C-alpha atoms as a PDB file:
ATOM      1  CA  UNK A   1     -10.986 -10.998  -2.142  1.00  0.00           C
ATOM      2  CA  UNK A   2      -7.291 -10.062  -2.123  1.00  0.00           C
ATOM      3  CA  UNK A   3      -6.598 -12.484  -4.966  1.00  0.00           C
ATOM      4  CA  UNK A   4      -8.875 -10.377  -7.188  1.00  0.00           C
ATOM      5  CA  UNK A   5      -7.280  -7.650  -9.250  1.00  0.00           C
ATOM      6  CA  UNK A   6      -3.558  -7.039  -8.768  1.00  0.00           C
ATOM      7  CA  UNK A   7      -2.733  -5.860  -5.262  1.00  0.00           C
ATOM      8  CA  UNK A   8       1.044  -6.435  -5.586  1.00  0.00           C
ATOM      9  CA  UNK A   9       1.181  -3.945  -8.465  1.00  0.00           C
ATOM     10  CA  UNK A  10      -0.947  -1.418  -6.568  1.00  0.00           C
ATOM     11  CA  UNK A  11       1.306  -1.705  -3.516  1.00  0.00           C
ATOM     12  CA  UNK A  12       4.427  -1.302  -5.661  1.00  0.00           C
ATOM     13  CA  UNK A  13       2.972   1.624  -7.616  1.00  0.00           C
ATOM     14  CA  UNK A  14       1.377   3.621  -4.810  1.00  0.00           C
ATOM     15  CA  UNK A  15       2.652   2.751  -1.323  1.00  0.00           C
ATOM     16  CA  UNK A  16       6.197   1.304  -1.565  1.00  0.00           C
ATOM     17  CA  UNK A  17       7.631   3.782   0.954  1.00  0.00           C
ATOM     18  CA  UNK A  18       5.229   2.756   3.717  1.00  0.00           C
ATOM     19  CA  UNK A  19       7.156  -0.456   4.340  1.00  0.00           C
ATOM     20  CA  UNK A  20      10.416   1.431   4.739  1.00  0.00           C
ATOM     21  CA  UNK A  21       8.743   3.916   7.095  1.00  0.00           C
ATOM     22  CA  UNK A  22       7.444   1.140   9.341  1.00  0.00           C
ATOM     23  CA  UNK A  23      10.734  -0.775   9.378  1.00  0.00           C
ATOM     24  CA  UNK A  24      12.582   2.380  10.419  1.00  0.00           C
ATOM     25  CA  UNK A  25       9.990   3.347  13.046  1.00  0.00           C
ATOM     26  CA  UNK A  26      10.168  -0.140  14.593  1.00  0.00           C
ATOM     27  CA  UNK A  27      13.964   0.005  14.765  1.00  0.00           C
ATOM     28  CA  UNK A  28      14.430  -3.191  12.774  1.00  0.00           C
ATOM     29  CA  UNK A  29      18.067  -4.206  12.382  1.00  0.00           C
ATOM     30  CA  UNK A  30      20.510  -7.062  11.874  1.00  0.00           C
ATOM     31  CA  UNK A  31      19.915 -10.230  13.867  1.00  0.00           C
ATOM     32  CA  UNK A  32      16.322  -9.502  14.792  1.00  0.00           C
ATOM     33  CA  UNK A  33      13.603 -12.056  14.150  1.00  0.00           C
ATOM     34  CA  UNK A  34      10.714 -10.218  12.489  1.00  0.00           C
ATOM     35  CA  UNK A  35       7.177 -11.288  11.576  1.00  0.00           C
ATOM     36  CA  UNK A  36       5.236  -9.391   8.906  1.00  0.00           C
ATOM     37  CA  UNK A  37       1.524 -10.158   9.448  1.00  0.00           C
ATOM     38  CA  UNK A  38      -0.894  -9.916   6.497  1.00  0.00           C
ATOM     39  CA  UNK A  39       2.261  -9.266   4.513  1.00  0.00           C
ATOM     40  CA  UNK A  40       0.767  -9.191   1.041  1.00  0.00           C
ATOM     41  CA  UNK A  41       3.651  -9.272  -1.414  1.00  0.00           C
ATOM     42  CA  UNK A  42       6.206  -8.129   1.153  1.00  0.00           C
ATOM     43  CA  UNK A  43       5.915  -4.351   1.431  1.00  0.00           C
ATOM     44  CA  UNK A  44       7.386  -4.607   4.960  1.00  0.00           C
ATOM     45  CA  UNK A  45       9.073  -8.008   4.797  1.00  0.00           C
ATOM     46  CA  UNK A  46      11.455  -7.078   1.981  1.00  0.00           C
ATOM     47  CA  UNK A  47      12.829  -3.845   3.529  1.00  0.00           C
ATOM     48  CA  UNK A  48      13.086  -5.621   6.895  1.00  0.00           C
ATOM     49  CA  UNK A  49      15.186  -8.332   5.258  1.00  0.00           C
ATOM     50  CA  UNK A  50      17.303  -5.692   3.547  1.00  0.00           C
ATOM     51  CA  UNK A  51      17.908  -4.195   7.023  1.00  0.00           C
ATOM     52  CA  UNK A  52      19.472  -7.509   8.055  1.00  0.00           C
ATOM     53  CA  UNK A  53      16.584  -9.087   9.958  1.00  0.00           C
ATOM     54  CA  UNK A  54      15.545 -12.740   9.837  1.00  0.00           C
ATOM     55  CA  UNK A  55      12.049 -12.288   8.389  1.00  0.00           C
ATOM     56  CA  UNK A  56       8.906 -14.404   8.244  1.00  0.00           C
ATOM     57  CA  UNK A  57       6.089 -13.069   6.043  1.00  0.00           C
ATOM     58  CA  UNK A  58       2.602 -14.467   6.664  1.00  0.00           C
ATOM     59  CA  UNK A  59      -0.592 -13.924   4.695  1.00  0.00           C
ATOM     60  CA  UNK A  60      -3.892 -15.689   4.158  1.00  0.00           C
ATOM     61  CA  UNK A  61      -3.813 -15.292   0.349  1.00  0.00           C
ATOM     62  CA  UNK A  62      -1.501 -17.726  -1.494  1.00  0.00           C
ATOM     63  CA  UNK A  63      -1.433 -15.609  -4.652  1.00  0.00           C
ATOM     64  CA  UNK A  64       0.098 -12.690  -2.717  1.00  0.00           C
ATOM     65  CA  UNK A  65       2.733 -14.952  -1.198  1.00  0.00           C
ATOM     66  CA  UNK A  66       3.677 -16.162  -4.681  1.00  0.00           C
ATOM     67  CA  UNK A  67       4.145 -12.566  -5.813  1.00  0.00           C
ATOM     68  CA  UNK A  68       6.143 -11.822  -2.668  1.00  0.00           C
ATOM     69  CA  UNK A  69       8.502 -14.734  -3.221  1.00  0.00           C
ATOM     70  CA  UNK A  70       9.192 -13.499  -6.743  1.00  0.00           C
ATOM     71  CA  UNK A  71       9.801  -9.921  -5.584  1.00  0.00           C
ATOM     72  CA  UNK A  72      12.132 -11.071  -2.790  1.00  0.00           C
ATOM     73  CA  UNK A  73      14.105 -13.268  -5.171  1.00  0.00           C
ATOM     74  CA  UNK A  74      14.446 -10.391  -7.617  1.00  0.00           C
ATOM     75  CA  UNK A  75      15.842  -8.190  -4.836  1.00  0.00           C
ATOM     76  CA  UNK A  76      18.133 -10.923  -3.500  1.00  0.00           C
ATOM     77  CA  UNK A  77      16.709 -11.241   0.012  1.00  0.00           C
ATOM     78  CA  UNK A  78      15.865 -14.437   1.884  1.00  0.00           C
ATOM     79  CA  UNK A  79      12.407 -14.497   3.520  1.00  0.00           C
ATOM     80  CA  UNK A  80      10.245 -17.320   4.851  1.00  0.00           C
ATOM     81  CA  UNK A  81       6.734 -17.125   3.366  1.00  0.00           C
ATOM     82  CA  UNK A  82       3.874 -18.768   5.317  1.00  0.00           C
ATOM     83  CA  UNK A  83       0.178 -19.053   4.555  1.00  0.00           C
ATOM     84  CA  UNK A  84      -1.398 -18.022   7.861  1.00  0.00           C
ATOM     85  CA  UNK A  85      -4.466 -16.358   9.350  1.00  0.00           C
ATOM     86  CA  UNK A  86      -3.767 -13.173  11.335  1.00  0.00           C
ATOM     87  CA  UNK A  87      -6.426 -14.272  13.840  1.00  0.00           C
ATOM     88  CA  UNK A  88      -4.744 -17.639  14.430  1.00  0.00           C
ATOM     89  CA  UNK A  89      -1.018 -17.404  13.771  1.00  0.00           C
ATOM     90  CA  UNK A  90       0.896 -20.727  13.631  1.00  0.00           C
ATOM     91  CA  UNK A  91       3.802 -19.547  15.791  1.00  0.00           C
ATOM     92  CA  UNK A  92       4.777 -20.172  19.398  1.00  0.00           C
ATOM     93  CA  UNK A  93       4.386 -17.562  22.110  1.00  0.00           C
ATOM     94  CA  UNK A  94       7.154 -14.959  22.471  1.00  0.00           C
ATOM     95  CA  UNK A  95       8.858 -15.916  19.173  1.00  0.00           C
ATOM     96  CA  UNK A  96       9.621 -12.609  17.427  1.00  0.00           C
ATOM     97  CA  UNK A  97      11.599  -9.494  18.309  1.00  0.00           C
ATOM     98  CA  UNK A  98       9.268  -7.374  16.167  1.00  0.00           C
ATOM     99  CA  UNK A  99       5.754  -8.040  14.857  1.00  0.00           C
ATOM    100  CA  UNK A 100       4.758  -5.651  12.082  1.00  0.00           C
ATOM    101  CA  UNK A 101       1.876  -5.057   9.700  1.00  0.00           C
ATOM    102  CA  UNK A 102       1.414  -2.369   7.050  1.00  0.00           C
ATOM    103  CA  UNK A 103      -2.219  -1.815   5.972  1.00  0.00           C
ATOM    104  CA  UNK A 104      -2.637  -5.563   6.368  1.00  0.00           C
ATOM    105  CA  UNK A 105      -3.886  -6.816   9.725  1.00  0.00           C
ATOM    106  CA  UNK A 106      -6.492  -4.059   9.696  1.00  0.00           C
ATOM    107  CA  UNK A 107      -8.444  -6.120   7.143  1.00  0.00           C
ATOM    108  CA  UNK A 108      -8.830  -9.174   9.400  1.00  0.00           C
ATOM    109  CA  UNK A 109     -12.475  -9.052  10.507  1.00  0.00           C
ATOM    110  CA  UNK A 110     -12.109  -9.596  14.264  1.00  0.00           C
ATOM    111  CA  UNK A 111      -9.856  -6.904  15.617  1.00  0.00           C
ATOM    112  CA  UNK A 112      -9.368  -8.147  19.159  1.00  0.00           C
ATOM    113  CA  UNK A 113      -8.451 -11.629  17.983  1.00  0.00           C
ATOM    114  CA  UNK A 114      -5.811 -10.195  15.657  1.00  0.00           C
ATOM    115  CA  UNK A 115      -4.394  -7.855  18.303  1.00  0.00           C
ATOM    116  CA  UNK A 116      -4.180 -10.752  20.764  1.00  0.00           C
ATOM    117  CA  UNK A 117      -2.182 -12.764  18.233  1.00  0.00           C
ATOM    118  CA  UNK A 118       0.221  -9.910  17.507  1.00  0.00           C
ATOM    119  CA  UNK A 119       0.944  -9.640  21.222  1.00  0.00           C
ATOM    120  CA  UNK A 120       1.151 -13.385  21.807  1.00  0.00           C
ATOM    121  CA  UNK A 121       3.875 -14.088  19.255  1.00  0.00           C
ATOM    122  CA  UNK A 122       5.979 -11.027  20.176  1.00  0.00           C
ATOM    123  CA  UNK A 123       8.622 -11.574  22.847  1.00  0.00           C
ATOM    124  CA  UNK A 124       8.455  -9.524  26.070  1.00  0.00           C
ATOM    125  CA  UNK A 125      10.264  -6.284  25.372  1.00  0.00           C
ATOM    126  CA  UNK A 126       9.742  -6.718  21.640  1.00  0.00           C
ATOM    127  CA  UNK A 127       8.145  -4.234  19.267  1.00  0.00           C
ATOM    128  CA  UNK A 128       4.666  -4.073  17.793  1.00  0.00           C
ATOM    129  CA  UNK A 129       4.593  -1.812  14.724  1.00  0.00           C
ATOM    130  CA  UNK A 130       1.580  -0.956  12.566  1.00  0.00           C
ATOM    131  CA  UNK A 131       0.579   1.340   9.749  1.00  0.00           C
ATOM    132  CA  UNK A 132      -3.185   1.562   9.197  1.00  0.00           C
ATOM    133  CA  UNK A 133      -5.378   3.826   7.072  1.00  0.00           C
ATOM    134  CA  UNK A 134      -7.399   6.272   9.179  1.00  0.00           C
ATOM    135  CA  UNK A 135     -11.209   6.475   8.971  1.00  0.00           C
ATOM    136  CA  UNK A 136     -11.021  10.156   8.009  1.00  0.00           C
ATOM    137  CA  UNK A 137      -8.281   9.724   5.409  1.00  0.00           C
ATOM    138  CA  UNK A 138      -8.705   8.934   1.750  1.00  0.00           C
ATOM    139  CA  UNK A 139      -8.719   5.129   1.921  1.00  0.00           C
ATOM    140  CA  UNK A 140     -10.979   5.168   4.985  1.00  0.00           C
ATOM    141  CA  UNK A 141     -13.371   7.430   3.105  1.00  0.00           C
ATOM    142  CA  UNK A 142     -13.143   5.195   0.043  1.00  0.00           C
ATOM    143  CA  UNK A 143     -14.420   2.285   2.121  1.00  0.00           C
ATOM    144  CA  UNK A 144     -17.190   4.510   3.503  1.00  0.00           C
ATOM    145  CA  UNK A 145     -18.099   5.458  -0.072  1.00  0.00           C
ATOM    146  CA  UNK A 146     -18.246   1.820  -1.202  1.00  0.00           C
ATOM    147  CA  UNK A 147     -20.129   0.555   1.864  1.00  0.00           C
ATOM    148  CA  UNK A 148     -23.691   1.252   0.557  1.00  0.00           C
ATOM    149  CA  UNK A 149     -22.926  -0.884  -2.512  1.00  0.00           C
ATOM    150  CA  UNK A 150     -21.414  -3.814  -0.601  1.00  0.00           C
ATOM    151  CA  UNK A 151     -23.217  -6.798   0.973  1.00  0.00           C
ATOM    152  CA  UNK A 152     -23.549  -6.746   4.769  1.00  0.00           C
ATOM    153  CA  UNK A 153     -20.378  -7.846   6.560  1.00  0.00           C
ATOM    154  CA  UNK A 154     -20.324 -11.181   8.395  1.00  0.00           C
ATOM    155  CA  UNK A 155     -21.593 -11.113  11.995  1.00  0.00           C
ATOM    156  CA  UNK A 156     -18.973  -9.734  14.364  1.00  0.00           C
ATOM    157  CA  UNK A 157     -16.788  -8.226  11.632  1.00  0.00           C
ATOM    158  CA  UNK A 158     -15.473  -4.736  12.345  1.00  0.00           C
ATOM    159  CA  UNK A 159     -14.654  -2.002   9.808  1.00  0.00           C
ATOM    160  CA  UNK A 160     -10.979  -2.063   8.785  1.00  0.00           C
ATOM    161  CA  UNK A 161     -10.377   1.712   9.195  1.00  0.00           C
ATOM    162  CA  UNK A 162     -11.071   1.473  12.946  1.00  0.00           C
ATOM    163  CA  UNK A 163      -7.460   0.284  13.169  1.00  0.00           C
ATOM    164  CA  UNK A 164      -6.536   3.819  12.114  1.00  0.00           C
ATOM    165  CA  UNK A 165      -8.204   5.309  15.203  1.00  0.00           C
ATOM    166  CA  UNK A 166      -5.729   5.753  18.061  1.00  0.00           C
ATOM    167  CA  UNK A 167      -8.223   5.087  20.863  1.00  0.00           C
ATOM    168  CA  UNK A 168      -9.383   1.865  19.212  1.00  0.00           C
ATOM    169  CA  UNK A 169      -5.843   0.518  18.877  1.00  0.00           C
ATOM    170  CA  UNK A 170      -4.951   1.469  22.448  1.00  0.00           C
ATOM    171  CA  UNK A 171      -7.999  -0.431  23.724  1.00  0.00           C
ATOM    172  CA  UNK A 172      -7.101  -3.502  21.647  1.00  0.00           C
ATOM    173  CA  UNK A 173      -3.633  -3.755  23.233  1.00  0.00           C
ATOM    174  CA  UNK A 174      -4.505  -2.331  26.658  1.00  0.00           C
ATOM    175  CA  UNK A 175      -1.889  -2.627  29.388  1.00  0.00           C
ATOM    176  CA  UNK A 176       0.025  -5.324  27.513  1.00  0.00           C
ATOM    177  CA  UNK A 177       2.153  -2.643  25.822  1.00  0.00           C
ATOM    178  CA  UNK A 178       4.028   0.448  26.910  1.00  0.00           C
ATOM    179  CA  UNK A 179       6.320   3.037  25.300  1.00  0.00           C
ATOM    180  CA  UNK A 180       3.505   3.711  22.844  1.00  0.00           C
ATOM    181  CA  UNK A 181       4.167   6.153  19.994  1.00  0.00           C
ATOM    182  CA  UNK A 182       1.304   7.214  17.736  1.00  0.00           C
ATOM    183  CA  UNK A 183       1.533   9.599  14.788  1.00  0.00           C
ATOM    184  CA  UNK A 184      -0.844  10.565  12.007  1.00  0.00           C
ATOM    185  CA  UNK A 185       1.077  10.986   8.776  1.00  0.00           C
ATOM    186  CA  UNK A 186       0.187  11.270   5.109  1.00  0.00           C
ATOM    187  CA  UNK A 187       1.407   9.593   1.961  1.00  0.00           C
ATOM    188  CA  UNK A 188       1.379  11.837  -1.107  1.00  0.00           C
ATOM    189  CA  UNK A 189      -0.079  10.017  -4.127  1.00  0.00           C
ATOM    190  CA  UNK A 190       0.341  11.692  -7.514  1.00  0.00           C
ATOM    191  CA  UNK A 191       0.062   8.700  -9.837  1.00  0.00           C
ATOM    192  CA  UNK A 192      -3.194   9.733 -11.525  1.00  0.00           C
ATOM    193  CA  UNK A 193      -4.010  12.380 -14.112  1.00  0.00           C
ATOM    194  CA  UNK A 194      -7.632  12.784 -13.048  1.00  0.00           C
ATOM    195  CA  UNK A 195     -10.324  11.260 -10.756  1.00  0.00           C
ATOM    196  CA  UNK A 196     -11.670   8.953 -13.438  1.00  0.00           C
ATOM    197  CA  UNK A 197      -8.229   7.421 -14.012  1.00  0.00           C
ATOM    198  CA  UNK A 198      -7.974   6.737 -10.281  1.00  0.00           C
ATOM    199  CA  UNK A 199     -11.399   5.102 -10.294  1.00  0.00           C
ATOM    200  CA  UNK A 200     -10.627   2.846 -13.236  1.00  0.00           C
ATOM    201  CA  UNK A 201      -7.280   1.825 -11.744  1.00  0.00           C
ATOM    202  CA  UNK A 202      -8.874   0.747  -8.464  1.00  0.00           C
ATOM    203  CA  UNK A 203     -11.887  -0.736 -10.226  1.00  0.00           C
ATOM    204  CA  UNK A 204      -9.563  -3.062 -12.141  1.00  0.00           C
ATOM    205  CA  UNK A 205      -6.875  -3.794  -9.564  1.00  0.00           C
ATOM    206  CA  UNK A 206      -7.885  -3.330  -5.906  1.00  0.00           C
ATOM    207  CA  UNK A 207      -9.486  -6.499  -4.513  1.00  0.00           C
ATOM    208  CA  UNK A 208     -12.195  -4.929  -2.309  1.00  0.00           C
ATOM    209  CA  UNK A 209     -13.257  -2.579  -5.117  1.00  0.00           C
ATOM    210  CA  UNK A 210     -13.222  -5.376  -7.699  1.00  0.00           C
ATOM    211  CA  UNK A 211     -15.382  -7.521  -5.403  1.00  0.00           C
ATOM    212  CA  UNK A 212     -17.986  -4.788  -4.910  1.00  0.00           C
ATOM    213  CA  UNK A 213     -18.254  -4.060  -8.617  1.00  0.00           C
ATOM    214  CA  UNK A 214     -18.684  -7.763  -9.335  1.00  0.00           C
ATOM    215  CA  UNK A 215     -21.500  -7.890  -6.795  1.00  0.00           C
ATOM    216  CA  UNK A 216     -23.438  -5.084  -8.505  1.00  0.00           C
ATOM    217  CA  UNK A 217     -22.453  -5.880 -12.095  1.00  0.00           C
ATOM    218  CA  UNK A 218     -26.011  -6.781 -13.117  1.00  0.00           C
ATOM    219  CA  UNK A 219     -27.387  -3.413 -11.925  1.00  0.00           C
ATOM    220  CA  UNK A 220     -26.205  -0.716 -14.333  1.00  0.00           C
ATOM    221  CA  UNK A 221     -27.667   2.071 -12.195  1.00  0.00           C
ATOM    222  CA  UNK A 222     -25.638   0.931  -9.204  1.00  0.00           C
ATOM    223  CA  UNK A 223     -22.476   0.668 -11.289  1.00  0.00           C
ATOM    224  CA  UNK A 224     -23.009   4.182 -12.660  1.00  0.00           C
ATOM    225  CA  UNK A 225     -23.669   5.547  -9.191  1.00  0.00           C
ATOM    226  CA  UNK A 226     -20.540   3.966  -7.707  1.00  0.00           C
ATOM    227  CA  UNK A 227     -18.483   5.200 -10.661  1.00  0.00           C
ATOM    228  CA  UNK A 228     -19.693   8.715  -9.892  1.00  0.00           C
ATOM    229  CA  UNK A 229     -19.140   8.449  -6.139  1.00  0.00           C
ATOM    230  CA  UNK A 230     -15.550   7.181  -6.418  1.00  0.00           C
ATOM    231  CA  UNK A 231     -14.609   9.869  -8.919  1.00  0.00           C
ATOM    232  CA  UNK A 232     -16.157  12.530  -6.697  1.00  0.00           C
ATOM    233  CA  UNK A 233     -14.249  11.203  -3.698  1.00  0.00           C
ATOM    234  CA  UNK A 234     -10.962  11.514  -5.580  1.00  0.00           C
ATOM    235  CA  UNK A 235     -11.944  14.977  -6.772  1.00  0.00           C
ATOM    236  CA  UNK A 236     -12.676  16.040  -3.181  1.00  0.00           C
ATOM    237  CA  UNK A 237      -9.230  14.931  -1.995  1.00  0.00           C
ATOM    238  CA  UNK A 238      -7.344  16.323  -4.986  1.00  0.00           C
ATOM    239  CA  UNK A 239      -4.886  19.054  -3.974  1.00  0.00           C
ATOM    240  CA  UNK A 240      -3.015  19.200  -7.254  1.00  0.00           C
ATOM    241  CA  UNK A 241      -3.011  21.714 -10.096  1.00  0.00           C
ATOM    242  CA  UNK A 242      -2.015  20.252 -13.462  1.00  0.00           C
ATOM    243  CA  UNK A 243      -1.990  16.677 -12.124  1.00  0.00           C
ATOM    244  CA  UNK A 244      -3.906  15.033  -9.301  1.00  0.00           C
ATOM    245  CA  UNK A 245      -2.194  15.014  -5.931  1.00  0.00           C
ATOM    246  CA  UNK A 246      -3.821  13.407  -2.904  1.00  0.00           C
ATOM    247  CA  UNK A 247      -2.693  13.018   0.707  1.00  0.00           C
ATOM    248  CA  UNK A 248      -3.625   9.585   2.066  1.00  0.00           C
ATOM    249  CA  UNK A 249      -3.603   9.727   5.865  1.00  0.00           C
ATOM    250  CA  UNK A 250      -2.442   6.783   7.965  1.00  0.00           C
ATOM    251  CA  UNK A 251      -1.767   6.025  11.634  1.00  0.00           C
ATOM    252  CA  UNK A 252       1.770   4.938  12.538  1.00  0.00           C
ATOM    253  CA  UNK A 253       1.705   2.981  15.820  1.00  0.00           C
ATOM    254  CA  UNK A 254       4.650   1.472  17.639  1.00  0.00           C
ATOM    255  CA  UNK A 255       4.791  -0.003  21.129  1.00  0.00           C
ATOM    256  CA  UNK A 256       6.830  -2.347  23.316  1.00  0.00           C
ATOM    257  CA  UNK A 257       5.350  -5.550  24.695  1.00  0.00           C
ATOM    258  CA  UNK A 258       5.425  -5.258  28.472  1.00  0.00           C
ATOM    259  CA  UNK A 259       7.922  -7.413  30.359  1.00  0.00           C
ATOM    260  CA  UNK A 260       6.139  -9.007  33.324  1.00  0.00           C
END
């Protein structure tokens, strides 16, 4: 799904600052060994490397890793890029000083399995740092809007925006973390002139949206209805005047792996 469209361009156009925010919140610095899980094209990995960390970026989608390698080379940073499943990471226990993910791990279908892996590969006393879209925020509501048009999820799969719910994340990690900090923050997005431009941009470039439109492509009524619903969603969140301006809410979560 994430190889559809052009996620690296979307991430670069709309959410580049989120990686910097997470790297700063996690206290990443020189000499640390950092893992970026579900890294995409390196939205977190690249600023972590610029901060002086020794960075490994892992993702399940080879096409995103290829884009990430190119972006890292262009910016002159050295990162190790690994094809890896967030639910079954190929790293030893207690390997990394910080394990981070920015709107990435939330899309792995089995939340507890992913959380267990994040904890497992982080050293005792190390940092877990996450940014996830909230269910109530714009991207969470976009997934709710698209859900009636999508095929049923696989058995046991959980909705990605649950990772943006504080109680859900606290349950996933339980007593294996302490020094927990949780904040709801918003990213201001003003890249679109109007709701229809937003819809067409995501329709062409955002993997989950591309996949849903492909699934209903033979039903013109469904396509028309989804077109309308996505434009109306953007219109509902628009706070701008001459140009669209939306606030996309996310949950910033940091914690320390307990030393036992």
